[in-house]
Coordinates of C-alpha atoms in Angstrom, one line a residue:
X1 CA 74.8 6.3 16.7
X2 CA 72.5 3.4 17.7
X3 CA 70.4 5.8 19.8
X4 CA 69.9 8.1 16.8
X5 CA 68.8 5.1 14.7
X6 CA 66.3 4.0 17.3
X7 CA 64.9 7.5 17.5
X8 CA 64.6 7.7 13.7
X9 CA 62.7 4.4 13.7
X10 CA 60.4 5.6 16.4
X11 CA 59.7 8.8 14.5
X12 CA 59.0 6.9 11.3
X13 CA 56.7 4.4 13.1
X14 CA 54.8 7.3 14.7
X15 CA 54.5 9.0 11.3
X16 CA 53.2 5.8 9.6
X17 CA 50.6 5.3 12.4
X18 CA 49.4 8.9 12.2
X19 CA 49.1 8.6 8.4
X20 CA 47.1 5.4 8.8
X21 CA 44.8 7.1 11.3
X22 CA 44.3 10.1 9.1
X23 CA 43.6 7.9 6.2
X24 CA 41.1 5.8 8.2
X25 CA 39.4 9.0 9.3
X26 CA 39.2 10.3 5.7
X27 CA 37.7 7.0 4.6
X28 CA 35.0 7.2 7.3
X29 CA 34.4 10.8 6.4
X30 CA 34.1 9.9 2.7
X31 CA 31.8 7.0 3.6
X32 CA 29.6 9.3 5.6
X33 CA 29.5 11.8 2.7
X34 CA 28.6 9.1 0.2
X35 CA 25.8 7.6 2.4
X36 CA 23.0 6.7 0.0
X37 CA 19.8 8.7 0.4
X38 CA 16.5 7.0 -0.2
X39 CA 13.5 8.9 -1.5
X40 CA 9.9 7.4 -1.3
X41 CA 6.3 8.4 -1.6
X42 CA 2.8 7.2 -0.8
X43 CA -0.7 8.3 -1.6
X44 CA -3.2 10.0 0.8
X45 CA -4.2 6.4 1.8
X46 CA -2.9 6.8 5.3
X47 CA -2.2 3.1 5.8
X48 CA 0.5 3.3 3.1
X49 CA 2.3 5.9 5.2
X50 CA 2.5 3.2 8.0
X51 CA 3.9 0.6 5.6
X52 CA 6.4 3.1 4.2
X53 CA 7.6 4.0 7.7
X54 CA 8.2 0.4 8.5
X55 CA 10.2 -0.1 5.3
X56 CA 12.2 3.0 6.0
X57 CA 13.0 2.0 9.6
X58 CA 14.7 -1.1 8.1
X59 CA 16.5 0.9 5.4
X60 CA 17.9 3.2 8.1
X61 CA 19.1 0.3 10.2
X62 CA 20.9 -0.9 7.0
X63 CA 22.8 2.3 6.8
X64 CA 20.7 4.4 4.3
X65 CA 19.8 8.0 4.8
X66 CA 16.0 8.4 4.6
X67 CA 14.4 11.5 3.2
X68 CA 10.9 12.4 4.5
X69 CA 8.4 10.5 2.3
X70 CA 6.2 12.6 0.0
X71 CA 2.4 12.3 -0.3
X72 CA 1.3 12.4 -4.0
X73 CA -1.1 10.7 -6.3
X74 CA -0.6 7.2 -7.7
X75 CA 0.1 8.1 -11.4
X76 CA 2.7 10.8 -10.3
X77 CA 4.4 8.3 -7.9
X78 CA 4.9 5.8 -10.8
X79 CA 6.3 8.4 -13.2
X80 CA 8.5 9.9 -10.4
X81 CA 10.0 6.4 -9.6
X82 CA 10.5 5.6 -13.3
X83 CA 12.3 8.9 -13.9
X84 CA 14.5 8.5 -10.8
X85 CA 13.0 11.4 -8.9
X86 CA 12.0 8.8 -6.3
X87 CA 13.6 5.5 -5.5
X88 CA 10.7 3.3 -4.4
X89 CA 7.1 3.2 -3.1
X90 CA 5.0 0.6 -1.3
X91 CA 2.0 1.4 -3.4
X92 CA 2.1 -1.2 -6.2
X93 CA -1.1 -3.1 -6.3
X94 CA 0.2 -5.6 -8.8
X95 CA -2.9 -6.2 -10.9
X96 CA -5.0 -3.1 -10.1
X97 CA -2.1 -0.7 -10.9
X98 CA -1.0 -2.4 -14.1
X99 CA -2.1 0.6 -16.2
X100 CA -0.1 3.1 -14.0
X101 CA 2.9 0.7 -14.1
X102 CA 2.9 0.4 -17.9
X103 CA 2.2 4.1 -18.6
X104 CA 5.2 5.1 -16.5
X105 CA 7.6 3.0 -18.6
X106 CA 6.9 -0.6 -17.3
X107 CA 9.7 -3.1 -16.9
X108 CA 12.2 -0.9 -18.7
X109 CA 12.3 1.6 -15.8
X110 CA 10.5 -0.1 -13.0
X111 CA 10.6 -3.3 -11.0
X112 CA 8.1 -4.9 -8.6
X113 CA 9.9 -6.3 -5.6
X114 CA 8.6 -8.6 -2.8
X115 CA 5.1 -8.7 -1.5
X116 CA 4.5 -6.2 1.3
X117 CA 0.9 -7.2 1.9
X118 CA -0.8 -10.2 0.3
X119 CA -4.5 -10.9 -0.1
X120 CA -5.9 -7.5 -1.0
X121 CA -9.6 -8.0 -1.7
X122 CA -12.0 -5.5 -3.3
X123 CA -15.7 -5.5 -4.2
X124 CA -19.1 -4.1 -3.3
X125 CA -20.8 -4.5 0.0
X126 CA -24.4 -3.7 1.3
X127 CA -25.9 -4.0 4.7
X128 CA -27.1 -7.5 5.6
X129 CA -30.5 -6.3 6.8
X130 CA -31.5 -4.8 3.4
X131 CA -29.9 -7.8 1.6
X132 CA -32.0 -10.3 3.5
X133 CA -35.2 -8.3 3.4
X134 CA -35.1 -7.9 -0.4
X135 CA -33.0 -11.0 -1.2
X136 CA -30.2 -9.0 -2.8
X137 CA -27.1 -11.0 -3.6
X138 CA -25.9 -9.6 -7.0
X139 CA -25.0 -6.1 -8.3
X140 CA -27.1 -6.9 -11.4
X141 CA -30.2 -6.6 -9.3
X142 CA -29.7 -2.8 -9.1
X143 CA -31.0 -2.6 -12.6
X144 CA -34.4 -2.8 -10.9
X145 CA -35.4 0.9 -10.1
X146 CA -37.2 -0.3 -6.9
X147 CA -34.0 -1.9 -5.6
X148 CA -31.9 1.0 -6.6
X149 CA -34.1 3.5 -4.9
X150 CA -33.5 1.8 -1.5
X151 CA -29.9 3.1 -1.7
X152 CA -30.8 6.6 -3.0
X153 CA -29.1 9.2 -0.7
X154 CA -29.7 12.4 -2.7
X155 CA -33.4 11.9 -3.8
X156 CA -32.8 11.5 -7.6
X157 CA -34.1 7.9 -7.6
X158 CA -30.7 6.4 -8.4
X159 CA -28.7 4.2 -6.0
X160 CA -25.7 6.0 -4.6
X161 CA -22.7 3.7 -4.9
X162 CA -20.1 5.1 -2.6
X163 CA -16.8 4.8 -4.5
X164 CA -13.3 6.0 -4.0
X165 CA -10.8 8.9 -4.7
X166 CA -10.6 10.3 -8.2
X167 CA -7.3 9.1 -9.6
X168 CA -7.5 5.7 -7.9
X169 CA -7.8 2.8 -10.3
X170 CA -10.9 1.5 -8.5
X171 CA -12.7 4.7 -9.7
X172 CA -12.0 3.5 -13.3
X173 CA -13.2 -0.1 -12.5
X174 CA -16.5 1.1 -10.8
X175 CA -17.3 3.3 -13.8
X176 CA -16.5 0.4 -16.1
X177 CA -18.8 -2.0 -14.1
X178 CA -21.8 0.4 -14.2
X179 CA -21.5 0.5 -18.0
X180 CA -20.8 -3.2 -18.5
X181 CA -23.7 -4.3 -16.3
X182 CA -26.2 -1.8 -17.7
X183 CA -26.5 0.1 -14.4
X184 CA -25.9 3.7 -15.5
X185 CA -29.6 4.6 -15.5
X186 CA -30.2 3.3 -12.0
X187 CA -26.9 3.7 -10.1
X188 CA -24.5 6.6 -9.8
X189 CA -20.9 6.5 -8.6
X190 CA -20.4 8.9 -5.7
X191 CA -16.7 9.7 -5.6
X192 CA -14.5 11.7 -3.3
X193 CA -12.0 11.2 -0.4
X194 CA -12.6 7.6 0.6
X195 CA -12.2 8.0 4.3
X196 CA -14.7 10.8 4.3
X197 CA -17.2 8.8 2.2
X198 CA -16.9 5.9 4.6
X199 CA -17.7 8.1 7.5
X200 CA -21.0 8.9 5.8
X201 CA -21.5 5.2 5.2
X202 CA -21.1 4.5 8.9
X203 CA -23.5 7.3 9.8
X204 CA -26.2 5.9 7.5
X205 CA -25.6 2.4 8.8
X206 CA -26.0 3.5 12.5
X207 CA -29.2 5.3 11.5
X208 CA -30.6 2.0 10.1
X209 CA -30.5 3.1 6.5
X210 CA -29.4 1.0 3.5
X211 CA -25.8 1.3 2.4
X212 CA -23.9 0.3 -0.8
X213 CA -20.2 1.0 -1.1
X214 CA -16.9 -0.1 -2.7
X215 CA -15.0 -2.0 -0.1
X216 CA -11.3 -2.8 0.2
X217 CA -9.7 -5.3 2.5
X218 CA -7.5 -4.6 4.6
X219 CA -9.2 -1.5 5.9
X220 CA -10.9 -0.4 9.2
X221 CA -14.3 -0.7 7.6
X222 CA -14.0 -4.5 7.7
X223 CA -13.1 -4.5 11.4
X224 CA -16.4 -2.6 12.2
X225 CA -18.8 -3.9 9.6
X226 CA -18.1 -7.6 9.5
X227 CA -18.9 -9.8 6.5
X228 CA -21.9 -12.1 7.1
X229 CA -22.7 -10.3 10.4
X230 CA -23.3 -6.7 9.4
X231 CA -22.8 -6.7 5.6
X232 CA -22.5 -9.0 2.7
X233 CA -20.3 -9.0 -0.4
X234 CA -22.3 -8.6 -3.6
X235 CA -21.5 -10.9 -6.5
X236 CA -21.3 -9.5 -10.1
X237 CA -23.0 -11.2 -13.1
X238 CA -19.7 -11.8 -14.9
X239 CA -16.1 -10.6 -14.9
X240 CA -15.6 -7.5 -16.9
X241 CA -12.6 -5.2 -16.4
X242 CA -10.9 -2.3 -18.2
X243 CA -8.5 -3.1 -21.2
X244 CA -5.4 -3.2 -19.0
X245 CA -6.9 -6.1 -17.1
X246 CA -8.4 -7.9 -20.1
X247 CA -6.6 -11.1 -19.3
X248 CA -8.0 -11.5 -15.8
X249 CA -10.5 -14.3 -15.5
X250 CA -13.4 -15.2 -13.2
X251 CA -11.1 -17.3 -11.2
X252 CA -8.9 -14.3 -10.5
X253 CA -12.0 -12.2 -9.3
X254 CA -13.6 -14.9 -7.1
X255 CA -13.3 -15.3 -3.3
X256 CA -14.8 -18.3 -1.5
X257 CA -16.9 -19.1 -4.5
X258 CA -18.2 -15.5 -5.0
X259 CA -17.3 -13.5 -8.1
X260 CA -16.6 -10.1 -6.6
X261 CA -15.7 -8.4 -9.9
X262 CA -12.3 -7.2 -8.8
X263 CA -9.1 -9.2 -9.1
X264 CA -7.7 -10.5 -5.8
X265 CA -4.5 -8.5 -5.6
X266 CA -1.3 -8.2 -3.6
X267 CA 0.6 -5.0 -2.6
X268 CA 4.2 -4.9 -3.7
X269 CA 7.0 -2.4 -3.6
X270 CA 7.7 -0.7 -6.9
X271 CA 11.3 0.7 -7.4
X272 CA 13.5 2.3 -9.9
X273 CA 15.5 -0.4 -11.7
X274 CA 18.8 1.6 -11.6
X275 CA 18.4 2.1 -7.8
X276 CA 17.9 -1.6 -7.3
X277 CA 20.9 -2.5 -9.4
X278 CA 23.1 -0.1 -7.4
X279 CA 21.7 -1.1 -4.0
X280 CA 21.4 -4.9 -3.6
X281 CA 21.0 -4.6 0.1
X282 CA 17.9 -2.4 -0.3
X283 CA 16.6 -4.7 -3.0
X284 CA 17.0 -7.7 -0.7
X285 CA 15.2 -5.8 2.1
X286 CA 12.3 -5.0 -0.2
X287 CA 12.1 -8.7 -1.0
X288 CA 11.9 -9.7 2.6
X289 CA 9.7 -7.2 4.5
X290 CA 6.0 -8.2 4.8
X291 CA 3.1 -6.7 6.8
X292 CA 0.1 -9.0 7.2
X293 CA -3.4 -7.7 6.2
X294 CA -4.6 -8.2 9.8
X295 CA -2.0 -5.8 11.0
X296 CA -3.0 -3.2 8.4
X297 CA -6.6 -3.6 9.7
X298 CA -5.5 -2.8 13.2
X299 CA -3.5 0.2 12.1
X300 CA -6.4 1.4 9.9
X301 CA -8.7 1.3 12.9
X302 CA -6.3 3.3 15.0
X303 CA -6.2 5.9 12.3
X304 CA -10.0 6.0 12.0
X305 CA -10.2 6.5 15.8
X306 CA -8.1 9.6 15.7
X307 CA -4.5 8.5 15.8
X308 CA -3.9 9.8 12.3
X309 CA -1.1 12.4 12.6
X310 CA 2.4 11.7 11.1
X311 CA 3.7 11.4 14.7
X312 CA 1.1 8.8 15.5
X313 CA 1.8 6.8 12.5
X314 CA 5.5 6.9 13.0
X315 CA 5.0 5.7 16.5
X316 CA 2.7 2.9 15.3
X317 CA 5.4 1.8 12.8
X318 CA 8.0 1.7 15.6
X319 CA 5.6 -0.3 17.8
X320 CA 5.0 -2.8 15.0
X321 CA 8.7 -3.3 14.6
X322 CA 9.1 -3.8 18.4
X323 CA 6.3 -6.3 18.4
X324 CA 7.9 -8.2 15.5
X325 CA 11.5 -7.6 16.6
X326 CA 12.9 -11.1 16.1
X327 CA 11.4 -11.5 12.6
X328 CA 12.4 -7.9 11.7
X329 CA 16.0 -8.4 12.8
X330 CA 16.2 -11.6 10.8
X331 CA 15.2 -9.7 7.7
X332 CA 17.9 -7.1 8.5
X333 CA 20.6 -9.7 8.8
X334 CA 19.5 -11.5 5.6
X335 CA 19.5 -8.2 3.7
X336 CA 23.0 -7.3 4.9
X337 CA 24.4 -10.5 3.2
X338 CA 23.4 -9.1 -0.2
X339 CA 26.0 -6.4 0.0
X340 CA 28.7 -7.5 2.3
X341 CA 29.6 -5.1 5.1
X342 CA 28.9 -1.8 3.4
X343 CA 26.2 -0.2 1.3

């Protein structure tokens, strides 16, 4: 009788153990099935792909499943994030993209998180040789047809101001400036794919010709054409910006005592508010990750020199993480605290 009882207890114990193991396996399976996917996008500005990959490496280490980032235009990115078709993007230039942000639903649907790259500077640059020869320091001087003609690349007598991609907000600002400063009769805005336009700028510079272009820092152009050595930043006569930036002052558009006409900005992550509320770990990660402008310059130059495929950029992102491993890991550990042990 005692033997039968012991066998019964053993069988019950084995059954409970198996049930527990099956239950644990089911939990793991359910956890795997419920793993949160993260959807992101960037523009055709290739440096943003680099930033996005770094952010996604961290999210993956935190347990998220990463979908391949999409490449679409800024306005569509904002609307897609607001509508929940995307979860986040690294493309929020806080002040420059205010109009895109508001048009997509603003703070009701979107939230800016962290500062992925601080100190984004924009303005107009010309080659130092022409600047010194004709004493050019201010964009207003291009009202003079003789000055404007020095930068004429298509023979129509107007200066060709090399601008940026249609759909970028800098396009809107450049057009606004030409009107506000009375330059429409002497300066025309040459727009197109920025990286292609800058290749033409470099060709003209190497040939000893005068150049006038919209410049963004960080970017590879500033690693090759250095301020005060090869080029100079032009001042503007006064601060004048589109309606969405009407509250920006001269202080906001000045760098080292020069009024450059564009607000000094910072690049942030923009994310869907519901996604952030449901994913505190991801939100904390977004708040922590930061890539210095100097590192974006280095990456930009690699891209310019031919390492521009998705495979190249993914490799660059992994190399950046390895180079900054200790800091990166500290961000990961800090982000985990926001959600306990699971996502």
